[in-house]
Coordinates of C-alpha atoms in Angstrom, one line a residue:
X1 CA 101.9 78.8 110.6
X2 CA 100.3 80.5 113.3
X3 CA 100.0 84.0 111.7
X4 CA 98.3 85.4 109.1
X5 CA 99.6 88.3 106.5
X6 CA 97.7 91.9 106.8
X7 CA 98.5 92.5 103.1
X8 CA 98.2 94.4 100.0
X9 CA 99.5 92.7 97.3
X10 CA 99.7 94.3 93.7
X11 CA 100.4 92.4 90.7
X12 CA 102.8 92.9 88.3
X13 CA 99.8 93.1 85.2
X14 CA 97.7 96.1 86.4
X15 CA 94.9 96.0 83.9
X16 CA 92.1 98.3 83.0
X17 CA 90.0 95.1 81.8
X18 CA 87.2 95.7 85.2
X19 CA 86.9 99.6 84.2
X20 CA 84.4 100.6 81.5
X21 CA 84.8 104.6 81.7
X22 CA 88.0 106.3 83.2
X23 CA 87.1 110.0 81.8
X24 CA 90.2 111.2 83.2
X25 CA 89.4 110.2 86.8
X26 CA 89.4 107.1 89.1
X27 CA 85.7 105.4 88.6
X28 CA 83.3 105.7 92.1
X29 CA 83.1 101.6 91.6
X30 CA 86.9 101.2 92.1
X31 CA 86.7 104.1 95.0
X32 CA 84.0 102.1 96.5
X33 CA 86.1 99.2 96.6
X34 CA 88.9 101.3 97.7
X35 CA 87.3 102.4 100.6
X36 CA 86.4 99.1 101.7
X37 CA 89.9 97.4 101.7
X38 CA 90.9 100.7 104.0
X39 CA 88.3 99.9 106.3
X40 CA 90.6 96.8 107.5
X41 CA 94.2 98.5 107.3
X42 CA 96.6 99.9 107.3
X43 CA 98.9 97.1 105.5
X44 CA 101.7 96.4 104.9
X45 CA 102.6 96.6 101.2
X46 CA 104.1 94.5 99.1
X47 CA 105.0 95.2 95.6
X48 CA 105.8 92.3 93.0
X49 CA 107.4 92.7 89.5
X50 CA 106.3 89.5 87.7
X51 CA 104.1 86.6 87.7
X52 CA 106.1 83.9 88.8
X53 CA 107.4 85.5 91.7
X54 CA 103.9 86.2 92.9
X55 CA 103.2 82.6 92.2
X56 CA 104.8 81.4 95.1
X57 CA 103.9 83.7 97.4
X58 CA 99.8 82.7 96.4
X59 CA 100.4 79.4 96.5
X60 CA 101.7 79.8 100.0
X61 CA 100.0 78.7 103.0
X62 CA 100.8 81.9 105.5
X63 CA 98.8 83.9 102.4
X64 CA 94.9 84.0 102.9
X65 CA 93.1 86.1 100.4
X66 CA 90.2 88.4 101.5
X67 CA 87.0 86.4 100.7
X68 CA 84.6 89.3 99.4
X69 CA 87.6 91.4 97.6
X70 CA 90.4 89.0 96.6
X71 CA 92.1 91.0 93.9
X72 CA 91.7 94.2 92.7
X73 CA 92.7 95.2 89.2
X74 CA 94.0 99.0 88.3
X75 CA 96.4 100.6 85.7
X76 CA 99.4 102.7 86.0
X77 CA 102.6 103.1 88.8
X78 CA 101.9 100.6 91.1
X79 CA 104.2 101.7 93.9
X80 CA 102.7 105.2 93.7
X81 CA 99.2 103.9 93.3
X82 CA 99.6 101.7 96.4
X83 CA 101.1 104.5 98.9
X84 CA 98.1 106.5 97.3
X85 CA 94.6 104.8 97.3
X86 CA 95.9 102.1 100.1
X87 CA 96.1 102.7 103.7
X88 CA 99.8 101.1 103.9
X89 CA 102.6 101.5 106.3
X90 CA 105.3 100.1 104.8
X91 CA 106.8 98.1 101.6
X92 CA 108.0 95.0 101.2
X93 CA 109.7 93.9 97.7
X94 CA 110.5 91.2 96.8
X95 CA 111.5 89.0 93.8
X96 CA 114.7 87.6 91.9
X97 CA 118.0 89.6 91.0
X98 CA 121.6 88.6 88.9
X99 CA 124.2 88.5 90.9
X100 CA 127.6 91.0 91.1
X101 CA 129.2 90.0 93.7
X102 CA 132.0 86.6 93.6
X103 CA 131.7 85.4 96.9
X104 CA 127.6 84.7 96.9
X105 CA 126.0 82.1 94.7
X106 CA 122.9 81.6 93.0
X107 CA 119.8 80.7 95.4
X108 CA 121.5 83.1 98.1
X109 CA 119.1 85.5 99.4
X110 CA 120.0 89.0 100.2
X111 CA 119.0 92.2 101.8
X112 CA 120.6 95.1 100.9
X113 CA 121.2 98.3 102.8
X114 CA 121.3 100.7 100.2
X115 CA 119.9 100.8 96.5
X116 CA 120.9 103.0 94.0
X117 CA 118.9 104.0 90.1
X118 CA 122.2 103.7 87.9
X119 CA 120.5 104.1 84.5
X120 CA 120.8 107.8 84.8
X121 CA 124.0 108.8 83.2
X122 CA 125.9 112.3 81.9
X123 CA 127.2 110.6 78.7
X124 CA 130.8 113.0 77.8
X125 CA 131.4 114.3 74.6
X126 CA 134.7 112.8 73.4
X127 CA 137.7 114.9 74.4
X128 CA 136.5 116.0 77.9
X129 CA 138.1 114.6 80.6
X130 CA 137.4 113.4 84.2
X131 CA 138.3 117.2 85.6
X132 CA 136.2 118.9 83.1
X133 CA 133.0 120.3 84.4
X134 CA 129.7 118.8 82.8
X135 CA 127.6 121.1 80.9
X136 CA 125.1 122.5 83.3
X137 CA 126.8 121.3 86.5
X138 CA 127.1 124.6 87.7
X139 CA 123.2 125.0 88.1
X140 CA 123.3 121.5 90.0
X141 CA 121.4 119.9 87.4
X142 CA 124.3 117.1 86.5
X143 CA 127.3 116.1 89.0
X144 CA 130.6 114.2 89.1
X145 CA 129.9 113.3 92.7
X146 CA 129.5 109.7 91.8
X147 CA 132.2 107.0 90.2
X148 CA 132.4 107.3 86.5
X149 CA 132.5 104.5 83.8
X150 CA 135.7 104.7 81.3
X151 CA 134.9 102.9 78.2
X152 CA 138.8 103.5 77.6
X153 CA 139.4 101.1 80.1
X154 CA 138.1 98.6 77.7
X155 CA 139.5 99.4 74.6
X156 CA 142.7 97.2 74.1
X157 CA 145.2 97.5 71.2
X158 CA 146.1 94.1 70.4
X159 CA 149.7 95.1 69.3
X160 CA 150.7 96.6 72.7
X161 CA 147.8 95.7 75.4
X162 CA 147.3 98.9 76.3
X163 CA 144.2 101.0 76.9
X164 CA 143.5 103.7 74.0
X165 CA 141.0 106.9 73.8
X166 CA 137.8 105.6 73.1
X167 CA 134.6 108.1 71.1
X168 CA 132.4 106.7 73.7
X169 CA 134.4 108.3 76.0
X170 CA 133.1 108.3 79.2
X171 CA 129.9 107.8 81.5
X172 CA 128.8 109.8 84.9
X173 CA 126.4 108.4 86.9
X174 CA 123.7 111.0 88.3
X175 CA 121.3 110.8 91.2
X176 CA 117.4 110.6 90.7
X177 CA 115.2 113.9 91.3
X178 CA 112.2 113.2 94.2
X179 CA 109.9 115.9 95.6
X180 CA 108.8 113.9 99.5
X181 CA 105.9 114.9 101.0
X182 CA 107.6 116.7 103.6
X183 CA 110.0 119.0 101.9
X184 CA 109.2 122.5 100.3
X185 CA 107.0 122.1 97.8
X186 CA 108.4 122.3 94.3
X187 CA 112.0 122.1 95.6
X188 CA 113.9 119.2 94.1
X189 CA 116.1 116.7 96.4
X190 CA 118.5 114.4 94.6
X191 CA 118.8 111.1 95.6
X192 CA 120.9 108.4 94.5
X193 CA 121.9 105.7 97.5
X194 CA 118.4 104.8 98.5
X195 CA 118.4 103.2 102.6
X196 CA 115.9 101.3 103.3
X197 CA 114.1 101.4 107.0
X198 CA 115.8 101.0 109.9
X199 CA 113.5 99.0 111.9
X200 CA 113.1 96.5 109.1
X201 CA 117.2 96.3 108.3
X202 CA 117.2 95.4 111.8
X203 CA 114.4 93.0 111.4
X204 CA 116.0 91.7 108.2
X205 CA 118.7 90.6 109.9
X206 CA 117.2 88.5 112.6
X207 CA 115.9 86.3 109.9
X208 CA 118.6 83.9 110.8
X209 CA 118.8 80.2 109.2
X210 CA 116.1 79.4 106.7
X211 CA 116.2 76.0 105.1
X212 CA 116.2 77.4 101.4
X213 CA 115.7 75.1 98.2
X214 CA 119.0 74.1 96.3
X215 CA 117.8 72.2 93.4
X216 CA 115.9 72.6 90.6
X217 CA 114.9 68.5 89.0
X218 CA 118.3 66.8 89.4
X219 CA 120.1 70.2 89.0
X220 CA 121.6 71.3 92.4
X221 CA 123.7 74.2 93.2
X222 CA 127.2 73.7 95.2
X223 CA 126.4 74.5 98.6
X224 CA 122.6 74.8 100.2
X225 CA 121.4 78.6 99.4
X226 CA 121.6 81.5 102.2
X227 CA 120.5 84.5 103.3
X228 CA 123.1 87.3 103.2
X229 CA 122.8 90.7 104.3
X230 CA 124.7 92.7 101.9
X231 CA 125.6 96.8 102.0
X232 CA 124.4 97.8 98.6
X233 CA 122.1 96.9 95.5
X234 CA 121.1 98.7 92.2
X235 CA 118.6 98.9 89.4
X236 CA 118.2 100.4 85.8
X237 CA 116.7 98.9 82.7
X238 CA 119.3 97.1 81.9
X239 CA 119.5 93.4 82.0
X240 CA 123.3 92.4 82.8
X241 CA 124.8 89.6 81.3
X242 CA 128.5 91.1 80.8
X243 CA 131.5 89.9 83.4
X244 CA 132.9 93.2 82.8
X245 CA 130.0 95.5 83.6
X246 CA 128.8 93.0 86.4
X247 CA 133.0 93.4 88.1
X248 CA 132.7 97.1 87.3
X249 CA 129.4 97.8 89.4
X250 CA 130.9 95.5 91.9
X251 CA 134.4 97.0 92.5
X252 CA 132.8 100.6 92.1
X253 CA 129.8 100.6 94.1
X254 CA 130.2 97.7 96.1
X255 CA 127.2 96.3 94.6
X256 CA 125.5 92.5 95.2
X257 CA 121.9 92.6 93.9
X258 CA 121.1 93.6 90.2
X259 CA 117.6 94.1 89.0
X260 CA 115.4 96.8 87.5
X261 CA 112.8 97.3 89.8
X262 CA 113.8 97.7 93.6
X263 CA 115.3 101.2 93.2
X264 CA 112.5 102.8 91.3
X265 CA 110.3 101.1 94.7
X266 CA 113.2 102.9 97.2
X267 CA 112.7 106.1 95.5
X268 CA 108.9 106.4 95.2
X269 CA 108.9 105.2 99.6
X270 CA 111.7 107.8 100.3
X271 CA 109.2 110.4 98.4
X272 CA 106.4 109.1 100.6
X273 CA 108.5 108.6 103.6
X274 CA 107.4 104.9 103.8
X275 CA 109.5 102.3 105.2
X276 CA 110.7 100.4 102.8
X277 CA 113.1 97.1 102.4
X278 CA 113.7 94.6 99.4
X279 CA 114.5 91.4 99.5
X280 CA 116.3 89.8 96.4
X281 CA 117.3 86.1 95.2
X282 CA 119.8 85.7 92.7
X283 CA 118.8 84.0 90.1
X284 CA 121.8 84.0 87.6
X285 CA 125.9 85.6 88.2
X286 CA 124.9 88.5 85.8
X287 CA 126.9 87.6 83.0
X288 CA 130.0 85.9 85.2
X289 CA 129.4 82.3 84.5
X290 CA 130.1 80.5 81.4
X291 CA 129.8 82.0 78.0
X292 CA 127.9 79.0 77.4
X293 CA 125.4 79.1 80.2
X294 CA 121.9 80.5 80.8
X295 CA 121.6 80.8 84.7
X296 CA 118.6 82.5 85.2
X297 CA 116.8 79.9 82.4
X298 CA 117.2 77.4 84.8
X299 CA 117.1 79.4 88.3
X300 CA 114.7 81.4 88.5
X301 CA 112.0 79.9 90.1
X302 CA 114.2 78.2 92.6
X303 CA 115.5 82.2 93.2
X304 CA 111.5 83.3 93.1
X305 CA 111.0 80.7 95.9
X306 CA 113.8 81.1 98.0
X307 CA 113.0 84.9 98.0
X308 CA 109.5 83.9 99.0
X309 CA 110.3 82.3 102.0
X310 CA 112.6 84.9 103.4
X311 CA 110.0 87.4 103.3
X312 CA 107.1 85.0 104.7
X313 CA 109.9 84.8 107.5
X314 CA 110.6 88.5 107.7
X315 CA 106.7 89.5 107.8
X316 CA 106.4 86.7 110.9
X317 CA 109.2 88.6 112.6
X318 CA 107.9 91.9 112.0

């Protein structure tokens, strides 16, 4: 291709093995270094959660790493550590994702408008009910703003098929807390459906037709993988392999993607005020194919590549 990537790319293993003393503060050496790589920039970010889908992205020929500095090892938050020490100007994140919704397929490729935390729950003491005021709602510090799980909903008697009271009662979902650099300082702002830029949403979907990979060996999906552009994704640190949690998130929020990275990335940009998109291939139906099956075993790395390629194809359009 006739492009090269402007990039800062940070792994998913952020080690501490280069760093003989911390002492509490970040080593001159690594500031040094620091200051060099901002000499070129700014970048544009982009933030990887595992190995093998930063694999393909290295092995690709539209990446060209930096001869004196290739890599550059540090510990800790690496979305926060990026916006921090690197001269960036926006986010790109990428990577693979199960899959909520029933009309999209493994291998697809989507880009989500929204992304939401949703491992951040008011858990209801039994009895209470859906009109009953969490404790410490009044101070704003819980809400019932946003669509509640029932766990009676899925508590059958056998004798009768209907739904019965349930001690686990039910399950509020609750927006995150984020300070941005431009609000007052030490006033909170709750956040819970994350958008991503603008500019790159309209970007995104530009993209177009991308010849995607639909096999893995003599495995091959039904139809040739696609790009989608989808209204909503979400993220906790949960891994979802359940039909009914994967319809409920689905027919509640709307919801496509499923991971456990890409929110925690929207949240730390909106605290920045970075522009910030993700880009996510589904790898496995998130507990809606067979009992039997193990999806994201055998997809992944056809997901990791397919995700790849949309956002070699994005960063050319941008």
């Amino acid at each position: 291709m006739g492009y090269q990537m402007k990039l800062v790319l940070l792994g998913f293993l952020l080690l501490l093995s280069s760093i003989s003393t911390i002492d509490g503060a970040i080593p001159s050496s690594f500031m040094k270094k620091v200051r060099e790589v901002n000499k070129k920039g700014p970048y544009l970010g982009i933030v990887v959660p595992n190995s093998f889908e930063m694999s393909p992205l290295l092995q690709s020929s539209s990446f060209v790493a930096d001869e004196k500095l290739a890599y550059l090892d540090f510990a800790g938050i690496a979305t926060e550590l990026l916006l921090t020490l690197f001269r960036v100007k926006g986010v790109v994140h990428y990577g693979i994702a199960g899959n909520a919704n029933p009309q999209l397929q493994i291998g697809d490729v989507t880009i989500p408008q929204y992304w939401a935390h949703t491992g951040l729950w008011y858990w209801q003491r039994y009895g209470e009910g859906i009109n009953d005021a969490l404790t410490l709602e009044s101070s704003g510090d819980y809400t019932r703003s946003v669509g509640f799980l029932n766990y009676s909903d899925y508590t059958v008697d056998e004798t009768n098929g209907k739904s019965s009271a349930n001690l686990l009662n039910s399950v509020w979902y609750q927006p995150e807390e984020i300070f941005p650099v431009n609000g007052t300082p030490e006033v909170r702002q709750h956040a819970f459906w994350v958008p991503v830029n603008s500019h790159y949403f309209a970007i995104a979907k530009k993209i177009g037709n991308l010849t995607l990979e639909g096999c893995v060996n003599s495995t091959c999906l039904p139809r040739k993988p696609e790009v989608f552009i989808v209204e909503r994704g979400c993220s906790a640190n949960v891994f979802v392999d359940n039909a009914a949690y994967r319809q409920f998130l689905n027919t509640k929020f709307n919801v496509t993607p499923i991971d456990m990275e890409s929110a925690a990335v929207a949240l730390i940009s909106l605290q920045e005020g970075i522009p910030f998109i993700a880009i996510r291939g589904l790898s496995d139906l998130a507990g809606g194919g067979s009992a039997v099956s193990n999806e994201a075993g055998i997809f992944a790395s056809l997901a990791a590549q397919n995700s790849v390629d949309v956002v070699v194809r994005f960063i050319a359009l941008l």
